[in-house]
XYZ file of C-alpha atoms in Angstrom:
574
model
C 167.208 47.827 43.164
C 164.471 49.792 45.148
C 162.656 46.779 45.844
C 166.061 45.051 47.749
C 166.635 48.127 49.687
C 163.058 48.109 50.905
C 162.708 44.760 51.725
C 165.976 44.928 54.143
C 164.563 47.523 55.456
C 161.095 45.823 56.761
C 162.900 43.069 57.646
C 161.400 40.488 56.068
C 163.525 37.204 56.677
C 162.164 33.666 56.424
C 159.406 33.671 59.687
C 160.279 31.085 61.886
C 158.439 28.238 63.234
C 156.862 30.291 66.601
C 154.532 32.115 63.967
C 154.289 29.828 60.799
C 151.308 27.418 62.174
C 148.293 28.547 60.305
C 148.889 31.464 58.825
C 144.832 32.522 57.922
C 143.554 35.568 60.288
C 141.713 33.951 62.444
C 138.326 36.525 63.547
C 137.447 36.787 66.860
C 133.668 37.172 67.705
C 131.723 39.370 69.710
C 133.814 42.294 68.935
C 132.191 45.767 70.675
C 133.217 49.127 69.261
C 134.986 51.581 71.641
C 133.339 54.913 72.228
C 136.195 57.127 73.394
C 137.211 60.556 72.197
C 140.749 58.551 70.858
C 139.190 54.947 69.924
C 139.976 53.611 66.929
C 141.025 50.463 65.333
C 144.825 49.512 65.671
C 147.105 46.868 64.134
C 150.218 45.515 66.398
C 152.765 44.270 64.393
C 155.063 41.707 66.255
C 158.592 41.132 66.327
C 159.516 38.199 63.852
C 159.792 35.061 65.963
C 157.174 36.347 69.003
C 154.489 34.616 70.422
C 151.646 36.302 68.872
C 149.444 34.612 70.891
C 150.657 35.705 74.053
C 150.846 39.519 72.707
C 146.875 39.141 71.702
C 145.996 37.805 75.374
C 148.073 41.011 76.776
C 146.418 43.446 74.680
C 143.070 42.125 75.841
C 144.490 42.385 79.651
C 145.311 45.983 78.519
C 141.472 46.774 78.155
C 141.728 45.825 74.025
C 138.907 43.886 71.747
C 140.729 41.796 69.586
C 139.557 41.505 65.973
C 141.601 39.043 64.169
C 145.019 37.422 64.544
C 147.474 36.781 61.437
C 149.917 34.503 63.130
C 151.300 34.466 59.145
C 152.951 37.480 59.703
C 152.080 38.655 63.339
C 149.856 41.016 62.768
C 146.899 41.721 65.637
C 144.062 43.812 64.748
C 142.498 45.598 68.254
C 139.688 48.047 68.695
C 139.924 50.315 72.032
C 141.641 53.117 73.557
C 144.362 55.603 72.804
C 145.721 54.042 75.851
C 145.638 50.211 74.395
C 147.768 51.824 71.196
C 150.090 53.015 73.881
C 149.848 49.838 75.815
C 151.257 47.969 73.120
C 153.928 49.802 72.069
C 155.470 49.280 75.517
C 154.921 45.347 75.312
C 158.059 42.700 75.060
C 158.402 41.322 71.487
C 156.525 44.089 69.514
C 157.600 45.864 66.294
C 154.976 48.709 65.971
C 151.611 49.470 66.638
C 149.718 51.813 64.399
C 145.829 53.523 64.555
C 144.811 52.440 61.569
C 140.991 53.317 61.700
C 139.767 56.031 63.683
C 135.590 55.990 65.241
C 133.862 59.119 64.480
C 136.303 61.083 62.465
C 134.619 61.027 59.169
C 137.186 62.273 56.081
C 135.736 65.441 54.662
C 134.897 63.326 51.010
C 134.770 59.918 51.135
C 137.205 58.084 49.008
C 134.641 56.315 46.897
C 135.111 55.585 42.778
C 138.337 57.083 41.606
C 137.327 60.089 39.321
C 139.698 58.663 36.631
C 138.191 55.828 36.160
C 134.610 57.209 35.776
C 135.361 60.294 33.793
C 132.968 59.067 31.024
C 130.756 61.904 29.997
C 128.545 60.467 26.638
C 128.042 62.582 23.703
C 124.988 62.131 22.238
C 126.345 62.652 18.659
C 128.397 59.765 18.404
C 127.701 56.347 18.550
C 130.859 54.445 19.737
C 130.302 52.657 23.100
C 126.573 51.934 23.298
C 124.461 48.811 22.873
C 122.937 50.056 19.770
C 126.216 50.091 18.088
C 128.007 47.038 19.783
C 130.047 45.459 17.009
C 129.657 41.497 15.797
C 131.743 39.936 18.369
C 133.987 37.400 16.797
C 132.939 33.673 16.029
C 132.070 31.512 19.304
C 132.111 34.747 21.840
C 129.744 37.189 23.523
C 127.023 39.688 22.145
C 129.067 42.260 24.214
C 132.485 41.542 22.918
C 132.710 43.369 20.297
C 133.552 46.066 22.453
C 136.575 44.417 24.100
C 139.011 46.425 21.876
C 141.960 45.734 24.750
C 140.970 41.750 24.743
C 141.874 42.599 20.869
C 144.680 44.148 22.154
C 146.449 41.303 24.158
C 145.191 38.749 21.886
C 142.901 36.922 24.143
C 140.554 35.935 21.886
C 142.735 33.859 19.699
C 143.845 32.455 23.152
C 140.669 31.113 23.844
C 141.689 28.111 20.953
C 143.943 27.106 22.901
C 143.586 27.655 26.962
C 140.542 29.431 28.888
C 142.221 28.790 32.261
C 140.285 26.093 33.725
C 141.423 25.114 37.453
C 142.465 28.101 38.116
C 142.518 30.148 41.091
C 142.375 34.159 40.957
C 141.767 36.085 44.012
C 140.097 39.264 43.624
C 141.320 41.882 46.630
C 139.302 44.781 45.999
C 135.708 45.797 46.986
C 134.296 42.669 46.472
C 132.778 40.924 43.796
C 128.639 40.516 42.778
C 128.422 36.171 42.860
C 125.273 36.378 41.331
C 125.987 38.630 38.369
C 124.791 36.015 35.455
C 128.544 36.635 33.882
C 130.401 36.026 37.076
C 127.938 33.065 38.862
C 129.293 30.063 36.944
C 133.139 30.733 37.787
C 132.559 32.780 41.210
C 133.939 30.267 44.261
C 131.284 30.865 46.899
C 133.425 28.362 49.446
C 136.281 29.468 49.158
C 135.726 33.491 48.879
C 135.839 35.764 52.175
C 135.382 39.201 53.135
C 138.009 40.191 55.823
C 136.003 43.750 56.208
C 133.667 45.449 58.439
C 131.438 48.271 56.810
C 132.647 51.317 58.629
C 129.679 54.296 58.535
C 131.461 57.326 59.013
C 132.915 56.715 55.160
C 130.650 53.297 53.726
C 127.253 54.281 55.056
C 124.569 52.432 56.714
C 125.575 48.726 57.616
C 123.506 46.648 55.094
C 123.401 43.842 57.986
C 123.626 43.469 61.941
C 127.119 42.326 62.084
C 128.237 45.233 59.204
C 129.993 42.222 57.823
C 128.969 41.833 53.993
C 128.397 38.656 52.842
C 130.952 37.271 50.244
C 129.225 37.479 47.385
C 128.531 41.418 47.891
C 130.078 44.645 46.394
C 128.141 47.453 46.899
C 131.111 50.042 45.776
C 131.641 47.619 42.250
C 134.745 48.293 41.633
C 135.548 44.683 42.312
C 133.263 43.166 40.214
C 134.237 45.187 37.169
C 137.879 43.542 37.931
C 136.199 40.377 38.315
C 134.370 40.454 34.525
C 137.756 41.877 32.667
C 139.728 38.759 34.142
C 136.889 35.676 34.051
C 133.626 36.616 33.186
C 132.797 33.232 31.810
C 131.979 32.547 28.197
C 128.842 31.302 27.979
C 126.841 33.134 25.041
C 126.098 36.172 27.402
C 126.786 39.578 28.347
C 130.760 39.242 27.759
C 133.733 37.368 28.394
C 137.041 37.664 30.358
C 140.570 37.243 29.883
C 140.609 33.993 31.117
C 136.860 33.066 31.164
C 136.966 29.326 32.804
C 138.882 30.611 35.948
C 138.305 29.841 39.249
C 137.192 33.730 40.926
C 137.730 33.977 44.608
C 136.744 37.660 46.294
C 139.321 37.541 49.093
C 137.541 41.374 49.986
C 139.982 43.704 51.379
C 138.214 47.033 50.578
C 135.308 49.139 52.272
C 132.350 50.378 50.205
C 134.081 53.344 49.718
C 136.732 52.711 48.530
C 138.868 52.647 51.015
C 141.893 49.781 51.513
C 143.099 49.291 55.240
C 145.830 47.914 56.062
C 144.519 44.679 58.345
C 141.961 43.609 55.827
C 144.409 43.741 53.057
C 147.165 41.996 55.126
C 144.242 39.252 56.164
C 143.487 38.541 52.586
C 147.087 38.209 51.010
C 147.997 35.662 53.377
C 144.327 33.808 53.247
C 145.812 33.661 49.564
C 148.853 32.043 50.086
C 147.237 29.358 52.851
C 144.410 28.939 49.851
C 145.979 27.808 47.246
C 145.364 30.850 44.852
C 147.831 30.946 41.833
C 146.984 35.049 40.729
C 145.403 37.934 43.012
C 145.062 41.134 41.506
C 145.825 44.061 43.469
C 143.841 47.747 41.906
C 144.220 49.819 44.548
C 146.612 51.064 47.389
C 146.668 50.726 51.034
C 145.099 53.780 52.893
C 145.809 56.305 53.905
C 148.853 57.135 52.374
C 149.497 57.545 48.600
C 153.308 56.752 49.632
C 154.274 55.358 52.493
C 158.001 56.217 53.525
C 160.444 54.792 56.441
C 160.334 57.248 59.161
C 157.809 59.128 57.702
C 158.297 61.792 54.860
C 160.178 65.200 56.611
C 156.564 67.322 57.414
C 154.780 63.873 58.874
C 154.249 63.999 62.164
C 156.671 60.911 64.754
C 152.919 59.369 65.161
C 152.169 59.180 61.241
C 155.801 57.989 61.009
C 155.101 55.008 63.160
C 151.910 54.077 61.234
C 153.984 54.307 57.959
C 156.571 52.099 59.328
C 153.896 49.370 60.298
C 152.034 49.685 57.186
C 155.693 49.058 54.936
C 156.934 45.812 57.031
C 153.639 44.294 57.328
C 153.182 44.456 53.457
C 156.317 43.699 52.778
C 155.633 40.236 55.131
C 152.623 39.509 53.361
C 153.749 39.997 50.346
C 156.613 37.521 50.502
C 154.716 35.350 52.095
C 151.661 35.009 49.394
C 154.885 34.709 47.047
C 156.318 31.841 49.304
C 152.972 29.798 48.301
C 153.015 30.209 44.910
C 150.780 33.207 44.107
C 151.350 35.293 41.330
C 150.858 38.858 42.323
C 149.451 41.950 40.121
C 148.936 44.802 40.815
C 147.724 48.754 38.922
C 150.694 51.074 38.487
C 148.671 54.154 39.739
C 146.327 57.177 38.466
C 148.290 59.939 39.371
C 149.839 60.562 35.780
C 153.506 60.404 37.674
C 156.702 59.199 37.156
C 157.214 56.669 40.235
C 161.310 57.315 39.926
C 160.525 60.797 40.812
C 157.347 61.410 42.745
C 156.209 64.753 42.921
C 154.832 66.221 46.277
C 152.052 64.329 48.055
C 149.403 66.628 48.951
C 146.486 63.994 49.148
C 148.141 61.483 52.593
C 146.537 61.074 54.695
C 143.158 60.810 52.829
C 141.747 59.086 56.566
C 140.782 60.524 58.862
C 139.630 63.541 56.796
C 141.256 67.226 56.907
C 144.482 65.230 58.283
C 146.195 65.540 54.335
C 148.980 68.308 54.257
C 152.165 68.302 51.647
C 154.535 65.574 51.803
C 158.199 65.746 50.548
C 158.737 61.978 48.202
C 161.713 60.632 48.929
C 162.169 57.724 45.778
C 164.650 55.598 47.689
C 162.911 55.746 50.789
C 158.959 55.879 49.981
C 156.912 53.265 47.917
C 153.255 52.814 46.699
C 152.174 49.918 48.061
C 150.843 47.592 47.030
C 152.732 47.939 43.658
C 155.872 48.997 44.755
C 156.322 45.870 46.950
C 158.202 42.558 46.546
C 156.661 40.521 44.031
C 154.425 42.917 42.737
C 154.304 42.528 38.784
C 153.397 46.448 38.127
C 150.931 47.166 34.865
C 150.607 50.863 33.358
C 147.663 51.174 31.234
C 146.981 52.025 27.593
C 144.167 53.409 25.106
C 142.977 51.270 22.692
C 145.527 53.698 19.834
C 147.844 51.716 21.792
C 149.230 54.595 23.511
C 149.745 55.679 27.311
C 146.197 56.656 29.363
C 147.121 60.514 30.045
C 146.254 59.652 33.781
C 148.770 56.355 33.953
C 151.700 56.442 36.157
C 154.950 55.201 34.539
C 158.865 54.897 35.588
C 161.734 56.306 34.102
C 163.934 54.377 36.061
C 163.973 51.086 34.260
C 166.210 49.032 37.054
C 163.706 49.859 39.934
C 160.913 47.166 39.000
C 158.474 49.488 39.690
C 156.840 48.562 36.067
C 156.867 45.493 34.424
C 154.157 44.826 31.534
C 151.494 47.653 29.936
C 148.071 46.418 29.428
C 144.636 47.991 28.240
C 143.364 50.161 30.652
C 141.189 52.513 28.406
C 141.831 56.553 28.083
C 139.143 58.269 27.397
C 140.359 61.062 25.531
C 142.054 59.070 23.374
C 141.699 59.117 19.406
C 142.010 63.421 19.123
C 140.884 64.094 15.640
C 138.762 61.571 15.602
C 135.018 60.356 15.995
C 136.035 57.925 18.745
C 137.510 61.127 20.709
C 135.781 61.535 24.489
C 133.183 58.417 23.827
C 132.358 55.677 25.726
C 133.992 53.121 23.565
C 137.788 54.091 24.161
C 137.114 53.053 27.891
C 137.252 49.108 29.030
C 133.574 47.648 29.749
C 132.812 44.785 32.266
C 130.527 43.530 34.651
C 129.132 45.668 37.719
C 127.096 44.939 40.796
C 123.375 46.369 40.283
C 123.553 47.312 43.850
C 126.800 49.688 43.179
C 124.376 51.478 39.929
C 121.772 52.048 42.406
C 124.350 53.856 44.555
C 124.969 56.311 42.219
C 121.515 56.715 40.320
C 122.716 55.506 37.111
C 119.847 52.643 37.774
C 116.861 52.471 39.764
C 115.137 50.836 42.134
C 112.687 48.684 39.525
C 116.226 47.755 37.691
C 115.566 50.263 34.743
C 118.835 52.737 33.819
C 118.528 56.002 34.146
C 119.161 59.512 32.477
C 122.466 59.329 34.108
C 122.964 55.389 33.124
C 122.450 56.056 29.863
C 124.858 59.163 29.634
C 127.164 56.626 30.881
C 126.731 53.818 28.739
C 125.375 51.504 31.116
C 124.656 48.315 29.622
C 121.780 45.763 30.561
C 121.685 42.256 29.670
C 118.740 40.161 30.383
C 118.607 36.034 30.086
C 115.121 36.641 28.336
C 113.528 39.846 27.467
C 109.857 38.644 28.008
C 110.236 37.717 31.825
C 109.134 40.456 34.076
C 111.258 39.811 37.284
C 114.327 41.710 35.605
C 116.124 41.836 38.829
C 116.301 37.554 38.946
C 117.307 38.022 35.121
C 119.320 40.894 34.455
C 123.279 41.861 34.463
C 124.272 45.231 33.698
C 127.935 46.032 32.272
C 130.007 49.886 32.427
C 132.330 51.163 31.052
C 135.465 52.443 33.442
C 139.484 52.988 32.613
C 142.564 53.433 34.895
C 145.429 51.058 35.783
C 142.530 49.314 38.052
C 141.200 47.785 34.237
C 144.824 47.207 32.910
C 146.137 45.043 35.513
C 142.910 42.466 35.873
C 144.120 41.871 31.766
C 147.563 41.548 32.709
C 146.270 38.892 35.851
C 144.245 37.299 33.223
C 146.975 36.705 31.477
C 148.806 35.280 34.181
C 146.248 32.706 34.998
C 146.449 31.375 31.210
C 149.999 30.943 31.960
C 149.378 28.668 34.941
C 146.861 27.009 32.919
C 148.897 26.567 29.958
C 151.998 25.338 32.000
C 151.395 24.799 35.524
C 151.756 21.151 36.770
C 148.982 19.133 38.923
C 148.919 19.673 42.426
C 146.477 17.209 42.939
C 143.017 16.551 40.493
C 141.314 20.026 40.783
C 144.057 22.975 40.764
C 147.901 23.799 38.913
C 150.389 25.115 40.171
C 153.295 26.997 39.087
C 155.978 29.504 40.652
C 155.255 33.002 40.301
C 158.721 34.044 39.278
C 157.852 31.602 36.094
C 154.814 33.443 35.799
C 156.009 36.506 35.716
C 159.249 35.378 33.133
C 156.216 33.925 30.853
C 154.218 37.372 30.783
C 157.300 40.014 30.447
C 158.926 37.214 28.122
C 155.703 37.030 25.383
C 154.865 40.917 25.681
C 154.420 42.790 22.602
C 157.081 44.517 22.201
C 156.342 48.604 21.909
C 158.586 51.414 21.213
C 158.343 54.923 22.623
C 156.833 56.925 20.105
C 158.949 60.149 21.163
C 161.113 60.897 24.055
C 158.616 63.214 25.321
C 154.476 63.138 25.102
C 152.134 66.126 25.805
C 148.815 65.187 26.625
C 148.036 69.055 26.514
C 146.295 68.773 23.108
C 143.732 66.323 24.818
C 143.007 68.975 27.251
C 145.553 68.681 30.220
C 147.704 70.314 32.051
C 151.460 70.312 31.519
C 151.819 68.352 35.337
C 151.041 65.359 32.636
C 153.230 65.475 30.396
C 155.621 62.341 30.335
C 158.862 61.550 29.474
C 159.324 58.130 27.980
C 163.014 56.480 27.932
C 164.503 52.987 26.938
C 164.025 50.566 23.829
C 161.683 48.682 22.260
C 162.317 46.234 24.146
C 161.745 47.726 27.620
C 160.709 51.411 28.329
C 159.092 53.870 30.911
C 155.844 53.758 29.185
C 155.076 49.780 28.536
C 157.727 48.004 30.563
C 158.354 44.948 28.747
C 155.763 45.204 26.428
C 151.930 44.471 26.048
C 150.665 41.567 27.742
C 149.594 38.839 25.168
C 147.414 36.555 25.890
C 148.032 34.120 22.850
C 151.950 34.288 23.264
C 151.739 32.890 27.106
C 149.602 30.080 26.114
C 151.088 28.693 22.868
């Protein structure tokens, strides 16, 4: 299996006792920024069994600022020099070293919101997916969910008799996640959540605050937060309700503002997960800046941006296992690129950092993986319309041994329904919470809290506690509507956590527990199955190109398109 192959190849044996102590990144303070023509920020990844420690005092010898030390999988994160890179790659008892974020190189476009999942354009015409025509939500739930036709989908609703996930833990790595969003406040962990970023300007803007260091409780990009609703927004007669709407959400923030996901914040916050306690962190992106990242580097990369592959694929792989060592569940988004992951097509988007660096990469299957999805561990979800058929834009695998994909969830598609009134509206997409901050970003609200021309092309949705009080910032919660793989695997993690919930034991008075591979054998084992409904689908009809076309192969029981099967909600928890 691809996943065995990969994981000999990062070498990720049990680590031994030299770098076990505590495994959280621990920050170091008083970090300065370098200002040379080559500084940049660099991770130093060392040998399994090194003194970490030691290799962290010798990079700061060798002129380096040390920003955080993961002795869970000896990982040091240094700003400084092209010469401290080179400094470290000559030290005793070090893997690799790798630039991971350059100063002053700005990428041409900043990464921000993935065009997929925002390719809502209203028409005025048609009704489906505004507030004026929100459907009656069924008995004992949310004004807003009616429009949940994907927590319809999985069931969750009916699951709700029975378990709503309480004690709990789901970690959120993304962009962050809004803690005062009046759908999110009740269940958002303000102790235990942590953002292991640093606002970067060249690509997230202005720092909001002296230190660029957002507080937890902040997501300016909301791409997080819109995770955060779909899994737990809690269920308390407002706005809407989540998957599993009495969990515990921790924002264990591993992405910029922009969009972006390094590799040291991302590494920082999956083993922060596993010294925790977390039972479920979903996982909607992929690490930056390469769409695949392959051993030795694909054929036209360059021996430097082989290097920074290699880091980028054992340091994963280590924190990966390790999260899964303490018990967490992982989940993670199959992809937008509308590709089969058992035979990639050429790369031409790596490396999207530093910008203008991107140029055509060759995809080697055995030897290249999306991470973090293609990982150890990694439960992969592909994502559906509410017809119950593959999103045009969803990546899927026609190899069914490689454990690329395991479950389909709802992930909303747009252009689903041809033929149909629902066709191109609002409604076929997946709507949850998101920061008012992020709306202000992009104009869709502004600055008094009132949507906009744009907003209400959109869809955006505003809840208030009470109409009549004018302070609608202290008040208010506003709600979008997105789609991608990034809103079908927060259902299939919702999922997940009812499945702790429903048959985790005590670990002590306040938290379950149970062992991921369980976890994963209770959501693939209760999946609806789904068929292929022909060998091959053309999504040509709905207006694309024949690059999407898909070919879907295997049973009812497991298949290219929906792995094992939807992800249901009531069949985990009964």
């Amino acid at each position: 299996m691809r996943r065995s192959r990969m994981t000999a190849l990062a070498g990720t044996a049990a680590l031994v006792a030299a770098i076990a102590g505590t495994a959280t990144a621990t920050a170091v303070p008083g970090a300065s920024t370098a200002t040379t023509a080559d500084s940049g920020t660099f991770v130093v990844l060392a040998d399994q069994g090194a003194n970490v420690g030691a290799i962290a005092d010798r990079l700061k010898r060798a002129g380096g600022t040390v920003t955080s030390v993961n002795r869970a999988i000896g990982l040091v994160t240094v700003k400084g020099s092209g010469d401290v890179l080179r400094a470290a790659r000559s030290m005793s008892g070090v893997e690799g070293a790798a630039r991971e974020r350059s100063i002053g190189a700005a990428p041409t476009r900043a990464k921000g919101p993935d065009p997929v999942e925002q390719e809502h354009v209203f028409d005025r015409t048609r009704t489906n997916g505004t507030y004026k025509s929100t459907p009656t939500p069924p008995a004992g739930h949310d004004p807003l969910d009616g429009h949940l036709w994907g927590m319809e989908m999985i069931h969750a609703f009916e699951a709700h008799a029975i378990e709503k996930g309480d004690k709990v833990r789901v970690g959120i790595l993304d962009t962050g996640v809004d803690g005062t969003h009046l759908d999110l406040a009740a269940n958002f962990d303000s102790a235990l959540s942590r953002n292991f970023t640093t606002d970067m300007p060249d690509i997230d803007g202005p720092c909001e605050v002296a230190s660029c260091v957002d507080p937890a409780n902040v997501d300016d990009d909301g791409h997080g937060t819109h995770v955060a609703g779909t899994i737990g927004a809690a269920l308390n007669g407002f706005g809407l309700s989540g998957v599993a709407p009495d969990v515990d959400l921790v924002n264990i923030r591993g992405g910029q503002d922009s969009g972006y996901f390094f590799l040291g914040p991302v590494v920082n916050a999956l083993t922060y997960a596993g010294d925790t306690g977390l039972d479920v962190v979903n996982m909607s992106f992929y690490v930056d800046p390469w769409l695949y990242n392959c051993a030795g580097g694909a054929p036209e990369d360059s021996a430097e941006e082989a290097m920074e592959q290699d880091v980028i694929i054992a340091a994963m792989t280590r924190a990966l296992d390790y999260a899964h060592s303490r018990d967490v569940t992982l989940v993670g988004a199959l992809g937008n690129n509308h590709e089969d992951l058992s035979n990639p097509r050429t790369d031409l988007t790596s490396p999207d950092y530093p910008g203008g660096t991107e140029h055509p990469r060759t995809i080697d299957n055995e030897t290249c993986w999306d991470l973090p999805v293609e990982g150890p561990h990694v439960i992969g979800v592909s994502a559906l319309g509410p017809t119950g058929e593959k999103a045009d834009y969803s990546n899927y695998a026609t190899d069914l041994t490689s454990g690329e994909l395991e479950v389909s969830a709802p992930g909303g598609w747009y252009r689903d329904g041809i033929g149909t009134e629902t066709y191109r509206t609002n409604g076929n997409l997946i709507l949850s919470s998101v920061s008012l901050s992020s709306l202000r970003n992009t104009g869709e609200v502004d600055k008094n809290g009132n949507i906009t021309q744009p907003g209400r092309v959109n869809g955006v949705i505003k809840q208030c506690t009470d109409r009549r009080q004018p302070d609608q910032k202290a008040t208010c919660s506003y709600y979008a509507w997105y789609q991608g793989t990034s809103m079908a695997s927060p259902h299939a993690a919702g999922v997940a956590a009812l499945a702790v919930a429903a048959h985790g034991t005590g670990a002590d008075a306040g938290s379950f527990s149970l062992a991921p591979d369980t976890t994963k054998a209770l959501l693939m084992g209760t999946a609806t199955d789904h068929a292929c409904n022909a060998p091959t689908r053309s999504y040509e009809p709905e207006g694309r190109s024949a690059e999407f076309t898909a070919t879907c192969v295997g049973t009812a029981d497991f298949n290219s398109f929906y792995g094992d099967g939807i992800v249901n909600a009531l069949g985990v928890v009964q």
